[in-house]
mmCIF file of C-alpha atoms in Angstrom:
data_model
loop_
_atom_site.group_PDB
_atom_site.id
_atom_site.type_symbol
_atom_site.label_atom_id
_atom_site.label_comp_id
_atom_site.label_asym_id
_atom_site.label_seq_id
_atom_site.Cartn_x
_atom_site.Cartn_y
_atom_site.Cartn_z
ATOM 1 C CA GLU A 1124 19.036 108.138 120.973
ATOM 2 C CA PRO A 1125 21.709 107.878 118.439
ATOM 3 C CA LEU A 1126 25.736 107.430 119.493
ATOM 4 C CA THR A 1127 27.107 108.994 116.122
ATOM 5 C CA ASP A 1128 30.936 110.210 115.561
ATOM 6 C CA MET A 1129 32.321 108.063 118.555
ATOM 7 C CA ARG A 1130 36.344 108.240 118.959
ATOM 8 C CA PRO A 1131 37.414 106.073 120.606
ATOM 9 C CA LEU A 1132 39.658 106.177 123.707
ATOM 10 C CA ALA A 1133 41.446 102.629 123.569
ATOM 11 C CA LEU A 1134 41.792 99.938 121.925
ATOM 12 C CA LEU A 1135 42.390 97.007 125.045
ATOM 13 C CA GLY A 1136 43.105 93.371 125.441
ATOM 14 C CA ASP A 1137 41.555 90.445 127.295
ATOM 15 C CA SER A 1138 42.035 89.965 130.676
ATOM 16 C CA VAL A 1139 41.786 94.038 131.351
ATOM 17 C CA THR A 1140 40.142 93.874 135.263
ATOM 18 C CA THR A 1141 38.514 97.083 137.455
ATOM 19 C CA ASP A 1142 42.164 97.736 139.084
ATOM 20 C CA HIS A 1143 43.348 98.357 135.818
ATOM 21 C CA ILE A 1144 40.299 100.595 135.067
ATOM 22 C CA SER A 1145 40.188 102.726 139.023
ATOM 23 C CA PRO A 1146 41.889 104.615 140.269
ATOM 24 C CA ALA A 1147 44.436 102.513 142.605
ATOM 25 C CA GLY A 1148 47.522 103.283 144.858
ATOM 26 C CA ALA A 1149 49.778 105.898 145.387
ATOM 27 C CA ILE A 1150 48.754 109.191 143.603
ATOM 28 C CA PRO A 1151 51.615 109.988 141.098
ATOM 29 C CA LYS A 1152 53.018 113.663 141.787
ATOM 30 C CA GLY A 1153 53.405 113.700 137.290
ATOM 31 C CA GLY A 1154 49.651 112.565 136.457
ATOM 32 C CA PRO A 1155 46.437 114.359 135.740
ATOM 33 C CA ALA A 1156 45.546 113.850 139.428
ATOM 34 C CA GLY A 1157 49.138 115.020 141.201
ATOM 35 C CA ARG A 1158 48.929 118.024 138.517
ATOM 36 C CA PHE A 1159 45.780 119.084 139.952
ATOM 37 C CA LEU A 1160 46.631 118.859 143.860
ATOM 38 C CA MET A 1161 49.546 120.460 143.197
ATOM 39 C CA ASP A 1162 47.109 122.560 141.088
ATOM 40 C CA GLN A 1163 44.727 123.735 143.952
ATOM 41 C CA GLY A 1164 48.445 123.815 146.108
ATOM 42 C CA VAL A 1165 48.444 120.456 148.094
ATOM 43 C CA ASN A 1166 52.086 119.751 148.387
ATOM 44 C CA SER A 1167 53.569 116.026 146.618
ATOM 45 C CA SER A 1168 54.281 114.704 150.093
ATOM 46 C CA ASP A 1169 50.251 115.403 151.385
ATOM 47 C CA PHE A 1170 48.472 113.673 148.286
ATOM 48 C CA ASN A 1171 48.166 110.236 149.816
ATOM 49 C CA SER A 1172 46.454 107.757 147.653
ATOM 50 C CA PHE A 1173 43.320 107.300 145.406
ATOM 51 C CA GLY A 1174 41.767 105.447 147.826
ATOM 52 C CA SER A 1175 42.032 108.102 150.498
ATOM 53 C CA ARG A 1176 40.765 111.079 148.117
ATOM 54 C CA ARG A 1177 37.545 108.384 146.323
ATOM 55 C CA GLY A 1178 34.657 110.763 147.504
ATOM 56 C CA ASN A 1179 36.632 113.514 144.953
ATOM 57 C CA ASP A 1180 34.848 112.924 141.112
ATOM 58 C CA ARG A 1181 37.895 115.349 139.741
ATOM 59 C CA ILE A 1182 40.555 113.277 141.329
ATOM 60 C CA MET A 1183 39.837 110.295 141.131
ATOM 61 C CA THR A 1184 38.645 110.693 137.018
ATOM 62 C CA ARG A 1185 41.652 111.627 136.493
ATOM 63 C CA GLY A 1186 43.264 108.162 137.383
ATOM 64 C CA THR A 1187 40.366 106.223 135.530
ATOM 65 C CA PHE A 1188 42.400 104.286 132.733
ATOM 66 C CA ALA A 1189 45.339 105.797 134.322
ATOM 67 C CA ASN A 1190 47.286 102.409 135.859
ATOM 68 C CA VAL A 1191 51.176 102.064 134.930
ATOM 69 C CA ARG A 1192 50.251 98.627 133.722
ATOM 70 C CA ILE A 1193 47.199 99.155 131.980
ATOM 71 C CA LYS A 1194 48.212 98.724 128.023
ATOM 72 C CA ASN A 1195 45.769 100.498 125.139
ATOM 73 C CA ARG A 1196 47.148 99.674 121.835
ATOM 74 C CA LEU A 1197 46.050 103.520 120.508
ATOM 75 C CA ALA A 1198 49.717 105.167 122.627
ATOM 76 C CA ASP A 1199 52.664 103.367 120.087
ATOM 77 C CA GLY A 1200 53.950 101.124 122.236
ATOM 78 C CA LYS A 1201 53.636 103.041 126.006
ATOM 79 C CA GLU A 1202 52.717 101.809 129.200
ATOM 80 C CA GLY A 1203 50.543 102.915 132.166
ATOM 81 C CA GLY A 1204 47.586 105.731 130.870
ATOM 82 C CA TYR A 1205 47.730 107.000 127.584
ATOM 83 C CA THR A 1206 46.395 107.591 124.009
ATOM 84 C CA LYS A 1207 46.364 109.087 120.962
ATOM 85 C CA LEU A 1208 44.229 112.570 120.028
ATOM 86 C CA MET A 1209 42.591 111.616 116.808
ATOM 87 C CA PRO A 1210 42.641 113.492 114.529
ATOM 88 C CA GLU A 1211 46.109 114.970 115.649
ATOM 89 C CA GLY A 1212 47.518 111.699 116.518
ATOM 90 C CA GLU A 1213 48.993 113.219 119.905
ATOM 91 C CA ILE A 1214 50.216 110.740 122.197
ATOM 92 C CA MET A 1215 48.821 111.916 125.852
ATOM 93 C CA ALA A 1216 47.570 111.452 128.910
ATOM 94 C CA ILE A 1217 43.607 109.740 128.531
ATOM 95 C CA HIS A 1218 42.582 111.788 130.816
ATOM 96 C CA ASP A 1219 43.697 115.087 128.591
ATOM 97 C CA ALA A 1220 42.481 113.374 126.488
ATOM 98 C CA CYS A 1221 38.839 113.224 127.149
ATOM 99 C CA GLN A 1222 39.743 117.091 128.035
ATOM 100 C CA SER A 1223 39.970 117.897 124.736
ATOM 101 C CA TYR A 1224 37.193 115.482 122.986
ATOM 102 C CA ALA A 1225 34.675 116.891 125.161
ATOM 103 C CA GLU A 1226 35.596 120.890 124.343
ATOM 104 C CA ARG A 1227 34.520 119.297 121.004
ATOM 105 C CA LYS A 1228 31.263 117.756 122.183
ATOM 106 C CA ASP A 1229 33.525 114.498 120.958
ATOM 107 C CA PRO A 1230 31.621 111.271 122.473
ATOM 108 C CA LEU A 1231 33.663 108.221 123.309
ATOM 109 C CA ILE A 1232 34.260 104.603 123.095
ATOM 110 C CA VAL A 1233 36.205 101.644 124.443
ATOM 111 C CA PHE A 1234 36.783 98.178 123.172
ATOM 112 C CA GLY A 1235 38.399 95.692 124.830
ATOM 113 C CA GLY A 1236 38.707 91.495 124.887
ATOM 114 C CA THR A 1237 38.202 88.856 126.858
ATOM 115 C CA ASP A 1238 36.560 89.203 130.101
ATOM 116 C CA TYR A 1239 36.540 92.832 130.367
ATOM 117 C CA GLY A 1240 36.386 94.526 134.118
ATOM 118 C CA MET A 1241 37.472 90.829 135.553
ATOM 119 C CA GLY A 1242 37.962 91.418 139.727
ATOM 120 C CA SER A 1243 36.430 92.465 141.797
ATOM 121 C CA SER A 1244 33.710 95.092 141.651
ATOM 122 C CA ARG A 1245 35.331 98.161 142.182
ATOM 123 C CA ASP A 1246 32.350 100.876 141.554
ATOM 124 C CA TRP A 1247 34.770 103.695 140.373
ATOM 125 C CA ALA A 1248 35.203 101.480 137.426
ATOM 126 C CA ALA A 1249 32.502 102.487 135.968
ATOM 127 C CA LYS A 1250 32.047 105.958 137.455
ATOM 128 C CA GLY A 1251 35.224 106.943 135.824
ATOM 129 C CA THR A 1252 34.241 105.595 132.902
ATOM 130 C CA SER A 1253 31.425 107.798 132.475
ATOM 131 C CA LEU A 1254 32.488 110.661 133.810
ATOM 132 C CA LEU A 1255 35.100 110.738 131.302
ATOM 133 C CA GLY A 1256 33.100 110.385 128.430
ATOM 134 C CA VAL A 1257 32.555 106.771 127.263
ATOM 135 C CA LYS A 1258 29.114 106.700 125.819
ATOM 136 C CA ALA A 1259 30.016 102.937 124.783
ATOM 137 C CA VAL A 1260 32.136 99.467 125.564
ATOM 138 C CA VAL A 1261 32.185 97.156 123.167
ATOM 139 C CA THR A 1262 33.948 93.577 123.916
ATOM 140 C CA LYS A 1263 34.841 89.715 123.875
ATOM 141 C CA SER A 1264 33.178 89.637 127.535
ATOM 142 C CA TYR A 1265 32.287 91.003 130.387
ATOM 143 C CA GLU A 1266 32.796 90.554 134.003
ATOM 144 C CA ARG A 1267 29.081 90.264 135.055
ATOM 145 C CA ILE A 1268 29.784 92.356 137.773
ATOM 146 C CA HIS A 1269 31.337 95.793 135.673
ATOM 147 C CA ARG A 1270 28.302 94.988 133.168
ATOM 148 C CA SER A 1271 26.075 95.701 135.422
ATOM 149 C CA ASN A 1272 27.915 98.556 136.715
ATOM 150 C CA LEU A 1273 27.954 100.109 133.639
ATOM 151 C CA ILE A 1274 24.635 100.223 132.870
ATOM 152 C CA GLY A 1275 24.101 101.872 136.267
ATOM 153 C CA MET A 1276 25.863 104.959 134.464
ATOM 154 C CA GLY A 1277 24.461 105.348 131.522
ATOM 155 C CA VAL A 1278 27.135 103.715 129.291
ATOM 156 C CA LEU A 1279 26.121 100.793 126.952
ATOM 157 C CA PRO A 1280 27.867 98.163 127.041
ATOM 158 C CA LEU A 1281 28.217 95.690 123.846
ATOM 159 C CA GLU A 1282 29.299 92.168 122.455
ATOM 160 C CA PHE A 1283 32.119 91.525 119.556
ATOM 161 C CA GLU A 1284 30.112 88.188 117.866
ATOM 162 C CA LYS A 1285 31.740 85.137 117.630
ATOM 163 C CA GLY A 1286 34.327 86.282 114.850
ATOM 164 C CA THR A 1287 34.979 89.641 114.722
ATOM 165 C CA ASP A 1288 36.986 91.536 117.099
ATOM 166 C CA ILE A 1289 39.544 94.855 117.141
ATOM 167 C CA ASP A 1290 41.666 93.013 114.701
ATOM 168 C CA SER A 1291 39.385 91.335 112.338
ATOM 169 C CA LEU A 1292 37.973 95.250 111.049
ATOM 170 C CA GLY A 1293 41.992 95.672 111.932
ATOM 171 C CA LEU A 1294 41.266 99.469 114.172
ATOM 172 C CA ASP A 1295 44.199 101.566 114.293
ATOM 173 C CA GLY A 1296 42.235 104.463 115.749
ATOM 174 C CA SER A 1297 41.636 106.421 113.180
ATOM 175 C CA GLU A 1298 37.930 105.573 113.210
ATOM 176 C CA THR A 1299 34.564 107.317 113.860
ATOM 177 C CA PHE A 1300 32.081 104.960 115.084
ATOM 178 C CA SER A 1301 28.494 105.841 114.994
ATOM 179 C CA PHE A 1302 25.175 103.799 115.762
ATOM 180 C CA PRO A 1303 22.967 105.359 114.401
ATOM 181 C CA ASP A 1304 19.806 102.694 115.014
ATOM 182 C CA LEU A 1305 19.517 102.736 118.842
ATOM 183 C CA ASN A 1306 16.819 104.402 119.575
ATOM 184 C CA ASP A 1307 13.756 104.271 122.381
ATOM 185 C CA ASP A 1308 12.716 100.791 121.023
ATOM 186 C CA LEU A 1309 15.853 99.055 122.513
ATOM 187 C CA GLU A 1310 15.146 95.444 124.148
ATOM 188 C CA PRO A 1311 17.262 93.354 126.020
ATOM 189 C CA GLY A 1312 19.181 91.418 124.250
ATOM 190 C CA GLN A 1313 18.865 92.656 120.909
ATOM 191 C CA LYS A 1314 21.488 93.343 117.801
ATOM 192 C CA LEU A 1315 22.469 96.611 116.690
ATOM 193 C CA THR A 1316 24.186 97.878 114.483
ATOM 194 C CA LEU A 1317 28.012 99.994 114.294
ATOM 195 C CA ILE A 1318 29.368 102.420 111.408
ATOM 196 C CA VAL A 1319 32.442 101.792 111.102
ATOM 197 C CA SER A 1320 34.374 105.279 109.202
ATOM 198 C CA ARG A 1321 37.300 104.838 108.511
ATOM 199 C CA VAL A 1322 39.653 107.775 107.329
ATOM 200 C CA ASN A 1323 39.854 107.097 103.358
ATOM 201 C CA GLY A 1324 35.949 107.289 102.471
ATOM 202 C CA GLU A 1325 35.291 103.794 103.510
ATOM 203 C CA SER A 1326 32.650 102.375 106.204
ATOM 204 C CA GLU A 1327 31.971 99.298 107.332
ATOM 205 C CA GLU A 1328 28.067 97.758 109.456
ATOM 206 C CA VAL A 1329 29.247 95.906 111.852
ATOM 207 C CA SER A 1330 26.486 93.025 113.782
ATOM 208 C CA LEU A 1331 27.158 93.344 117.457
ATOM 209 C CA LEU A 1332 24.925 92.153 120.997
ATOM 210 C CA VAL A 1333 23.595 94.373 123.412
ATOM 211 C CA ARG A 1334 24.764 92.864 126.569
ATOM 212 C CA ILE A 1335 21.238 94.813 128.444
ATOM 213 C CA ASP A 1336 20.037 91.356 129.485
ATOM 214 C CA THR A 1337 16.953 92.180 131.467
ATOM 215 C CA PRO A 1338 13.715 94.955 130.936
ATOM 216 C CA ILE A 1339 15.063 97.088 134.599
ATOM 217 C CA GLU A 1340 18.772 97.656 133.341
ATOM 218 C CA VAL A 1341 16.759 99.152 129.715
ATOM 219 C CA GLU A 1342 14.956 101.078 132.511
ATOM 220 C CA TYR A 1343 17.963 102.204 133.834
ATOM 221 C CA TYR A 1344 20.391 102.787 130.813
ATOM 222 C CA ARG A 1345 17.377 104.753 129.042
ATOM 223 C CA HIS A 1346 17.430 107.373 131.807
ATOM 224 C CA GLY A 1347 21.010 107.120 132.129
ATOM 225 C CA GLY A 1348 22.016 105.489 135.049
ATOM 226 C CA ILE A 1349 20.391 104.105 138.504
ATOM 227 C CA LEU A 1350 20.584 107.302 139.898
ATOM 228 C CA PRO A 1351 18.023 109.014 137.201
ATOM 229 C CA PHE A 1352 16.097 106.317 137.413
ATOM 230 C CA VAL A 1353 15.589 106.708 141.108
ATOM 231 C CA LEU A 1354 15.169 110.239 141.873
ATOM 232 C CA ARG A 1355 12.570 110.237 138.760
ATOM 233 C CA GLN A 1356 10.183 107.455 140.186
ATOM 234 C CA ILE A 1357 10.471 109.075 143.779
ATOM 235 C CA LEU A 1358 9.492 112.837 142.345
ATOM 236 C CA LYS A 1359 6.754 110.609 140.125
ATOM 237 C CA ASP A 1360 5.406 109.389 143.279
ATOM 238 C CA SER A 1361 5.352 112.548 145.724
#
């Protein structure tokens, strides 16, 4: 179905790794995951690491995009897992912003540069992205495994055409984004038009390449990810 009025969660640069995206390391006391654990009566001395709690989606989602070294242009120079809640313009933790967007039923989109998702294959880099409410990711290029993992979690991966990127479009986070032509006739490698709607009332059309490369990936995406696809195949055959 069409994706409309998406809010940007992050405007990221080149070489964003899965370690930037996926929860890793010790759970910080002041972050969303640490605050959640304290609310459940867990002492900070017992937090341990994200890795020790990787089976708990409520912890792992709160640690997605929370790496202390990630640089989101929407955070006005503040490093770490922060973004700007729009249209208010308030800087806050990425998970907290996603909670507000979810209450409003606003879908989210992430923009990046070259080699997005490079490094080790971290399954939570795609899982957390999806659970935060991100419906699409637009970059200059992807690391192969992360691209397929996004599809497996029902997130649409797209690429800028040559000469187009965050800077050429002048994106600052105040825009909303739509794919009005996205429908059930999606095909591998097709072009898709992104509508960029600006606060001054102007809009711009941008042609993007859909990085769903094979027919079976189309099926995974149509079903909302590989797990719903497999479960529906089992039900159909039973």
